[in-house]
Amino acid sequence: MLNPELLEHSCALRQRGNAHYVAGRVQAANSDYKSAISLLVDNLEGEDAALSVPARRELVLAASNSAACYLAEQRFSEAVAACSIALKQDPCHVKALYRRACARLGEGSTTCAAADLCALLRAEPDNAEARNLL
């Protein structure tokens, strides 16, 4: 099981990243998000999923937020990779699906973007933003 102190530290990093993001400091935010991701990935190796739900949730949030930073900088391939980390843990995470679709559109991968948007709409049928992109 993940050490509770490591989980708290990753959560604090993510929250500090959130504060940076809101203040418009996208690079500082992404630095914190990437640190949280690294901390969690390095310590989730081989862990039993039933014992690590809070850690996996933190990983999903940090990775999805990192993707938002990459999108803000139009770094589409990095955004796709960050979303894929989140979606490996939670395949129906709406924000990660939406952000990956946006990144894939930015890359010109319309078929892959459409697949993400369809998956998002299966999870959340009334999502207007996804419908508008599709």
mmCIF file of N, CA and C in Angstrom, residues 2-89:
data_model
loop_
_atom_site.group_PDB
_atom_site.id
_atom_site.type_symbol
_atom_site.label_atom_id
_atom_site.label_comp_id
_atom_site.label_asym_id
_atom_site.label_seq_id
_atom_site.Cartn_x
_atom_site.Cartn_y
_atom_site.Cartn_z
ATOM 1 N N LEU A 2 0.456 2.268 -0.721
ATOM 2 C CA LEU A 2 1.213 3.502 -0.820
ATOM 3 C C LEU A 2 1.303 4.173 0.540
ATOM 4 N N ASN A 3 2.500 4.606 0.865
ATOM 5 C CA ASN A 3 2.755 5.318 2.106
ATOM 6 C C ASN A 3 1.828 6.543 2.182
ATOM 7 N N PRO A 4 1.077 6.723 3.277
ATOM 8 C CA PRO A 4 0.147 7.860 3.383
ATOM 9 C C PRO A 4 0.834 9.217 3.235
ATOM 10 N N GLU A 5 2.082 9.315 3.694
ATOM 11 C CA GLU A 5 2.807 10.578 3.564
ATOM 12 C C GLU A 5 3.085 10.910 2.097
ATOM 13 N N LEU A 6 3.379 9.884 1.289
ATOM 14 C CA LEU A 6 3.606 10.110 -0.139
ATOM 15 C C LEU A 6 2.315 10.556 -0.831
ATOM 16 N N LEU A 7 1.211 9.951 -0.444
ATOM 17 C CA LEU A 7 -0.072 10.340 -1.010
ATOM 18 C C LEU A 7 -0.399 11.783 -0.639
ATOM 19 N N GLU A 8 -0.173 12.161 0.611
ATOM 20 C CA GLU A 8 -0.414 13.536 1.048
ATOM 21 C C GLU A 8 0.480 14.512 0.288
ATOM 22 N N HIS A 9 1.737 14.128 0.095
ATOM 23 C CA HIS A 9 2.677 15.000 -0.620
ATOM 24 C C HIS A 9 2.242 15.181 -2.075
ATOM 25 N N SER A 10 1.816 14.107 -2.721
ATOM 26 C CA SER A 10 1.372 14.224 -4.111
ATOM 27 C C SER A 10 0.122 15.093 -4.200
ATOM 28 N N CYS A 11 -0.769 14.975 -3.239
ATOM 29 C CA CYS A 11 -1.979 15.798 -3.203
ATOM 30 C C CYS A 11 -1.607 17.271 -3.013
ATOM 31 N N ALA A 12 -0.646 17.536 -2.129
ATOM 32 C CA ALA A 12 -0.197 18.919 -1.905
ATOM 33 C C ALA A 12 0.440 19.493 -3.168
ATOM 34 N N LEU A 13 1.214 18.679 -3.876
ATOM 35 C CA LEU A 13 1.811 19.133 -5.132
ATOM 36 C C LEU A 13 0.726 19.483 -6.154
ATOM 37 N N ARG A 14 -0.271 18.616 -6.256
ATOM 38 C CA ARG A 14 -1.356 18.865 -7.204
ATOM 39 C C ARG A 14 -2.114 20.135 -6.840
ATOM 40 N N GLN A 15 -2.400 20.313 -5.561
ATOM 41 C CA GLN A 15 -3.130 21.501 -5.129
ATOM 42 C C GLN A 15 -2.316 22.776 -5.361
ATOM 43 N N ARG A 16 -1.008 22.703 -5.137
ATOM 44 C CA ARG A 16 -0.153 23.857 -5.423
ATOM 45 C C ARG A 16 -0.157 24.133 -6.926
ATOM 46 N N GLY A 17 -0.135 23.057 -7.726
ATOM 47 C CA GLY A 17 -0.238 23.213 -9.170
ATOM 48 C C GLY A 17 -1.541 23.887 -9.558
ATOM 49 N N ASN A 18 -2.628 23.513 -8.905
ATOM 50 C CA ASN A 18 -3.919 24.137 -9.181
ATOM 51 C C ASN A 18 -3.865 25.647 -8.921
ATOM 52 N N ALA A 19 -3.226 26.031 -7.825
ATOM 53 C CA ALA A 19 -3.107 27.457 -7.503
ATOM 54 C C ALA A 19 -2.285 28.180 -8.569
ATOM 55 N N HIS A 20 -1.200 27.560 -9.009
ATOM 56 C CA HIS A 20 -0.394 28.155 -10.078
ATOM 57 C C HIS A 20 -1.215 28.303 -11.357
ATOM 58 N N TYR A 21 -1.973 27.268 -11.693
ATOM 59 C CA TYR A 21 -2.757 27.274 -12.934
ATOM 60 C C TYR A 21 -3.785 28.399 -12.912
ATOM 61 N N VAL A 22 -4.490 28.528 -11.800
ATOM 62 C CA VAL A 22 -5.509 29.574 -11.665
ATOM 63 C C VAL A 22 -4.869 30.959 -11.794
ATOM 64 N N ALA A 23 -3.646 31.088 -11.307
ATOM 65 C CA ALA A 23 -2.934 32.369 -11.370
ATOM 66 C C ALA A 23 -2.278 32.603 -12.734
ATOM 67 N N GLY A 24 -2.432 31.653 -13.644
ATOM 68 C CA GLY A 24 -1.882 31.812 -14.976
ATOM 69 C C GLY A 24 -0.434 31.381 -15.125
ATOM 70 N N ARG A 25 0.102 30.737 -14.108
ATOM 71 C CA ARG A 25 1.485 30.251 -14.155
ATOM 72 C C ARG A 25 1.472 28.787 -14.606
ATOM 73 N N VAL A 26 1.235 28.600 -15.891
ATOM 74 C CA VAL A 26 1.012 27.275 -16.455
ATOM 75 C C VAL A 26 2.250 26.386 -16.314
ATOM 76 N N GLN A 27 3.428 26.919 -16.581
ATOM 77 C CA GLN A 27 4.638 26.100 -16.484
ATOM 78 C C GLN A 27 4.911 25.671 -15.049
ATOM 79 N N ALA A 28 4.706 26.571 -14.095
ATOM 80 C CA ALA A 28 4.891 26.218 -12.680
ATOM 81 C C ALA A 28 3.862 25.169 -12.262
ATOM 82 N N ALA A 29 2.626 25.331 -12.747
ATOM 83 C CA ALA A 29 1.578 24.359 -12.438
ATOM 84 C C ALA A 29 1.975 22.984 -12.968
ATOM 85 N N ASN A 30 2.420 22.950 -14.219
ATOM 86 C CA ASN A 30 2.748 21.664 -14.820
ATOM 87 C C ASN A 30 3.949 21.019 -14.135
ATOM 88 N N SER A 31 4.857 21.809 -13.671
ATOM 89 C CA SER A 31 5.992 21.262 -12.927
ATOM 90 C C SER A 31 5.510 20.519 -11.678
ATOM 91 N N ASP A 32 4.563 21.120 -10.969
ATOM 92 C CA ASP A 32 4.009 20.456 -9.782
ATOM 93 C C ASP A 32 3.211 19.213 -10.152
ATOM 94 N N TYR A 33 2.417 19.304 -11.206
ATOM 95 C CA TYR A 33 1.635 18.143 -11.627
ATOM 96 C C TYR A 33 2.559 16.984 -12.025
ATOM 97 N N LYS A 34 3.610 17.302 -12.770
ATOM 98 C CA LYS A 34 4.532 16.244 -13.201
ATOM 99 C C LYS A 34 5.265 15.640 -12.009
ATOM 100 N N SER A 35 5.574 16.455 -11.007
ATOM 101 C CA SER A 35 6.210 15.910 -9.793
ATOM 102 C C SER A 35 5.262 14.962 -9.069
ATOM 103 N N ALA A 36 3.991 15.329 -9.001
ATOM 104 C CA ALA A 36 2.997 14.461 -8.357
ATOM 105 C C ALA A 36 2.849 13.153 -9.131
ATOM 106 N N ILE A 37 2.816 13.250 -10.462
ATOM 107 C CA ILE A 37 2.707 12.052 -11.293
ATOM 108 C C ILE A 37 3.901 11.132 -11.046
ATOM 109 N N SER A 38 5.094 11.689 -11.084
ATOM 110 C CA SER A 38 6.303 10.879 -10.878
ATOM 111 C C SER A 38 6.293 10.202 -9.518
ATOM 112 N N LEU A 39 5.919 10.955 -8.503
ATOM 113 C CA LEU A 39 5.872 10.404 -7.152
ATOM 114 C C LEU A 39 4.923 9.216 -7.088
ATOM 115 N N LEU A 40 3.769 9.354 -7.700
ATOM 116 C CA LEU A 40 2.777 8.282 -7.659
ATOM 117 C C LEU A 40 3.170 7.099 -8.538
ATOM 118 N N VAL A 41 3.616 7.360 -9.757
ATOM 119 C CA VAL A 41 3.976 6.269 -10.667
ATOM 120 C C VAL A 41 5.130 5.463 -10.088
ATOM 121 N N ASP A 42 6.109 6.146 -9.532
ATOM 122 C CA ASP A 42 7.256 5.450 -8.957
ATOM 123 C C ASP A 42 6.865 4.559 -7.785
ATOM 124 N N ASN A 43 5.744 4.895 -7.134
ATOM 125 C CA ASN A 43 5.342 4.134 -5.951
ATOM 126 C C ASN A 43 4.112 3.275 -6.154
ATOM 127 N N LEU A 44 3.546 3.266 -7.344
ATOM 128 C CA LEU A 44 2.384 2.420 -7.625
ATOM 129 C C LEU A 44 2.770 1.096 -8.269
ATOM 130 N N GLU A 45 4.016 0.952 -8.632
ATOM 131 C CA GLU A 45 4.459 -0.263 -9.307
ATOM 132 C C GLU A 45 4.031 -1.506 -8.535
ATOM 133 N N GLY A 46 3.268 -2.355 -9.184
ATOM 134 C CA GLY A 46 2.888 -3.639 -8.613
ATOM 135 C C GLY A 46 1.879 -3.574 -7.488
ATOM 136 N N GLU A 47 1.307 -2.409 -7.264
ATOM 137 C CA GLU A 47 0.375 -2.278 -6.152
ATOM 138 C C GLU A 47 -0.995 -2.857 -6.507
ATOM 139 N N ASP A 48 -1.654 -3.435 -5.537
ATOM 140 C CA ASP A 48 -2.987 -4.000 -5.726
ATOM 141 C C ASP A 48 -3.996 -2.867 -5.901
ATOM 142 N N ALA A 49 -4.744 -2.901 -6.991
ATOM 143 C CA ALA A 49 -5.683 -1.817 -7.320
ATOM 144 C C ALA A 49 -6.697 -1.584 -6.203
ATOM 145 N N ALA A 50 -7.129 -2.628 -5.544
ATOM 146 C CA ALA A 50 -8.127 -2.480 -4.496
ATOM 147 C C ALA A 50 -7.571 -1.711 -3.300
ATOM 148 N N LEU A 51 -6.280 -1.709 -3.143
ATOM 149 C CA LEU A 51 -5.664 -1.033 -2.008
ATOM 150 C C LEU A 51 -5.205 0.386 -2.338
ATOM 151 N N SER A 52 -5.315 0.787 -3.595
ATOM 152 C CA SER A 52 -4.709 2.050 -3.981
ATOM 153 C C SER A 52 -5.669 3.014 -4.682
ATOM 154 N N VAL A 53 -6.927 2.918 -4.385
ATOM 155 C CA VAL A 53 -7.897 3.787 -5.048
ATOM 156 C C VAL A 53 -7.572 5.267 -4.838
ATOM 157 N N PRO A 54 -7.252 5.727 -3.626
ATOM 158 C CA PRO A 54 -6.928 7.152 -3.467
ATOM 159 C C PRO A 54 -5.690 7.571 -4.270
ATOM 160 N N ALA A 55 -4.687 6.714 -4.319
ATOM 161 C CA ALA A 55 -3.483 7.040 -5.085
ATOM 162 C C ALA A 55 -3.789 7.081 -6.566
ATOM 163 N N ARG A 56 -4.577 6.159 -7.038
ATOM 164 C CA ARG A 56 -4.941 6.147 -8.452
ATOM 165 C C ARG A 56 -5.781 7.374 -8.802
ATOM 166 N N ARG A 57 -6.659 7.790 -7.910
ATOM 167 C CA ARG A 57 -7.449 9.007 -8.130
ATOM 168 C C ARG A 57 -6.526 10.215 -8.235
ATOM 169 N N GLU A 58 -5.563 10.308 -7.352
ATOM 170 C CA GLU A 58 -4.602 11.416 -7.404
ATOM 171 C C GLU A 58 -3.836 11.406 -8.720
ATOM 172 N N LEU A 59 -3.448 10.233 -9.165
ATOM 173 C CA LEU A 59 -2.715 10.117 -10.422
ATOM 174 C C LEU A 59 -3.575 10.597 -11.591
ATOM 175 N N VAL A 60 -4.827 10.221 -11.605
ATOM 176 C CA VAL A 60 -5.746 10.650 -12.663
ATOM 177 C C VAL A 60 -5.868 12.177 -12.666
ATOM 178 N N LEU A 61 -6.059 12.761 -11.504
ATOM 179 C CA LEU A 61 -6.232 14.209 -11.429
ATOM 180 C C LEU A 61 -4.962 14.952 -11.837
ATOM 181 N N ALA A 62 -3.817 14.509 -11.348
ATOM 182 C CA ALA A 62 -2.560 15.181 -11.685
ATOM 183 C C ALA A 62 -2.261 15.064 -13.179
ATOM 184 N N ALA A 63 -2.485 13.894 -13.748
ATOM 185 C CA ALA A 63 -2.202 13.692 -15.170
ATOM 186 C C ALA A 63 -3.170 14.492 -16.044
ATOM 187 N N SER A 64 -4.431 14.508 -15.684
ATOM 188 C CA SER A 64 -5.408 15.283 -16.452
ATOM 189 C C SER A 64 -5.099 16.778 -16.365
ATOM 190 N N ASN A 65 -4.707 17.239 -15.194
ATOM 191 C CA ASN A 65 -4.354 18.650 -15.043
ATOM 192 C C ASN A 65 -3.081 18.985 -15.810
ATOM 193 N N SER A 66 -2.140 18.074 -15.828
ATOM 194 C CA SER A 66 -0.927 18.271 -16.610
ATOM 195 C C SER A 66 -1.285 18.414 -18.091
ATOM 196 N N ALA A 67 -2.221 17.613 -18.546
ATOM 197 C CA ALA A 67 -2.668 17.701 -19.937
ATOM 198 C C ALA A 67 -3.250 19.075 -20.239
ATOM 199 N N ALA A 68 -3.985 19.639 -19.289
ATOM 200 C CA ALA A 68 -4.542 20.985 -19.495
ATOM 201 C C ALA A 68 -3.416 21.999 -19.697
ATOM 202 N N CYS A 69 -2.335 21.834 -18.952
ATOM 203 C CA CYS A 69 -1.185 22.729 -19.114
ATOM 204 C C CYS A 69 -0.558 22.560 -20.490
ATOM 205 N N TYR A 70 -0.365 21.324 -20.902
ATOM 206 C CA TYR A 70 0.205 21.074 -22.225
ATOM 207 C C TYR A 70 -0.699 21.643 -23.324
ATOM 208 N N LEU A 71 -2.000 21.513 -23.160
ATOM 209 C CA LEU A 71 -2.924 22.073 -24.150
ATOM 210 C C LEU A 71 -2.791 23.591 -24.210
ATOM 211 N N ALA A 72 -2.662 24.223 -23.057
ATOM 212 C CA ALA A 72 -2.522 25.677 -23.014
ATOM 213 C C ALA A 72 -1.274 26.135 -23.771
ATOM 214 N N GLU A 73 -0.275 25.275 -23.813
ATOM 215 C CA GLU A 73 0.975 25.582 -24.524
ATOM 216 C C GLU A 73 0.996 24.990 -25.931
ATOM 217 N N GLN A 74 -0.104 24.405 -26.353
ATOM 218 C CA GLN A 74 -0.239 23.743 -27.656
ATOM 219 C C GLN A 74 0.814 22.658 -27.858
ATOM 220 N N ARG A 75 1.123 21.949 -26.796
ATOM 221 C CA ARG A 75 2.037 20.806 -26.845
ATOM 222 C C ARG A 75 1.166 19.548 -26.861
ATOM 223 N N PHE A 76 0.640 19.273 -28.047
ATOM 224 C CA PHE A 76 -0.414 18.280 -28.183
ATOM 225 C C PHE A 76 0.032 16.850 -27.891
ATOM 226 N N SER A 77 1.196 16.459 -28.337
ATOM 227 C CA SER A 77 1.614 15.068 -28.104
ATOM 228 C C SER A 77 1.829 14.815 -26.612
ATOM 229 N N GLU A 78 2.358 15.805 -25.897
ATOM 230 C CA GLU A 78 2.522 15.655 -24.445
ATOM 231 C C GLU A 78 1.166 15.601 -23.746
ATOM 232 N N ALA A 79 0.203 16.386 -24.251
ATOM 233 C CA ALA A 79 -1.150 16.349 -23.680
ATOM 234 C C ALA A 79 -1.788 14.981 -23.877
ATOM 235 N N VAL A 80 -1.619 14.409 -25.066
ATOM 236 C CA VAL A 80 -2.145 13.068 -25.332
ATOM 237 C C VAL A 80 -1.528 12.068 -24.354
ATOM 238 N N ALA A 81 -0.219 12.145 -24.162
ATOM 239 C CA ALA A 81 0.463 11.208 -23.265
ATOM 240 C C ALA A 81 -0.032 11.362 -21.828
ATOM 241 N N ALA A 82 -0.197 12.595 -21.369
ATOM 242 C CA ALA A 82 -0.675 12.825 -19.997
ATOM 243 C C ALA A 82 -2.094 12.280 -19.822
ATOM 244 N N CYS A 83 -2.946 12.531 -20.800
ATOM 245 C CA CYS A 83 -4.311 12.004 -20.723
ATOM 246 C C CYS A 83 -4.317 10.482 -20.730
ATOM 247 N N SER A 84 -3.435 9.892 -21.500
ATOM 248 C CA SER A 84 -3.374 8.426 -21.562
ATOM 249 C C SER A 84 -2.979 7.837 -20.213
ATOM 250 N N ILE A 85 -2.121 8.533 -19.465
ATOM 251 C CA ILE A 85 -1.784 8.094 -18.102
ATOM 252 C C ILE A 85 -3.046 8.092 -17.242
ATOM 253 N N ALA A 86 -3.806 9.175 -17.328
ATOM 254 C CA ALA A 86 -5.043 9.270 -16.538
ATOM 255 C C ALA A 86 -6.042 8.201 -16.956
ATOM 256 N N LEU A 87 -6.199 8.031 -18.261
ATOM 257 C CA LEU A 87 -7.210 7.098 -18.763
ATOM 258 C C LEU A 87 -6.833 5.640 -18.540
ATOM 259 N N LYS A 88 -5.562 5.358 -18.348
ATOM 260 C CA LYS A 88 -5.155 3.988 -17.997
ATOM 261 C C LYS A 88 -5.713 3.617 -16.624
ATOM 262 N N GLN A 89 -5.812 4.601 -15.740
ATOM 263 C CA GLN A 89 -6.333 4.362 -14.396
ATOM 264 C C GLN A 89 -7.858 4.467 -14.340
#
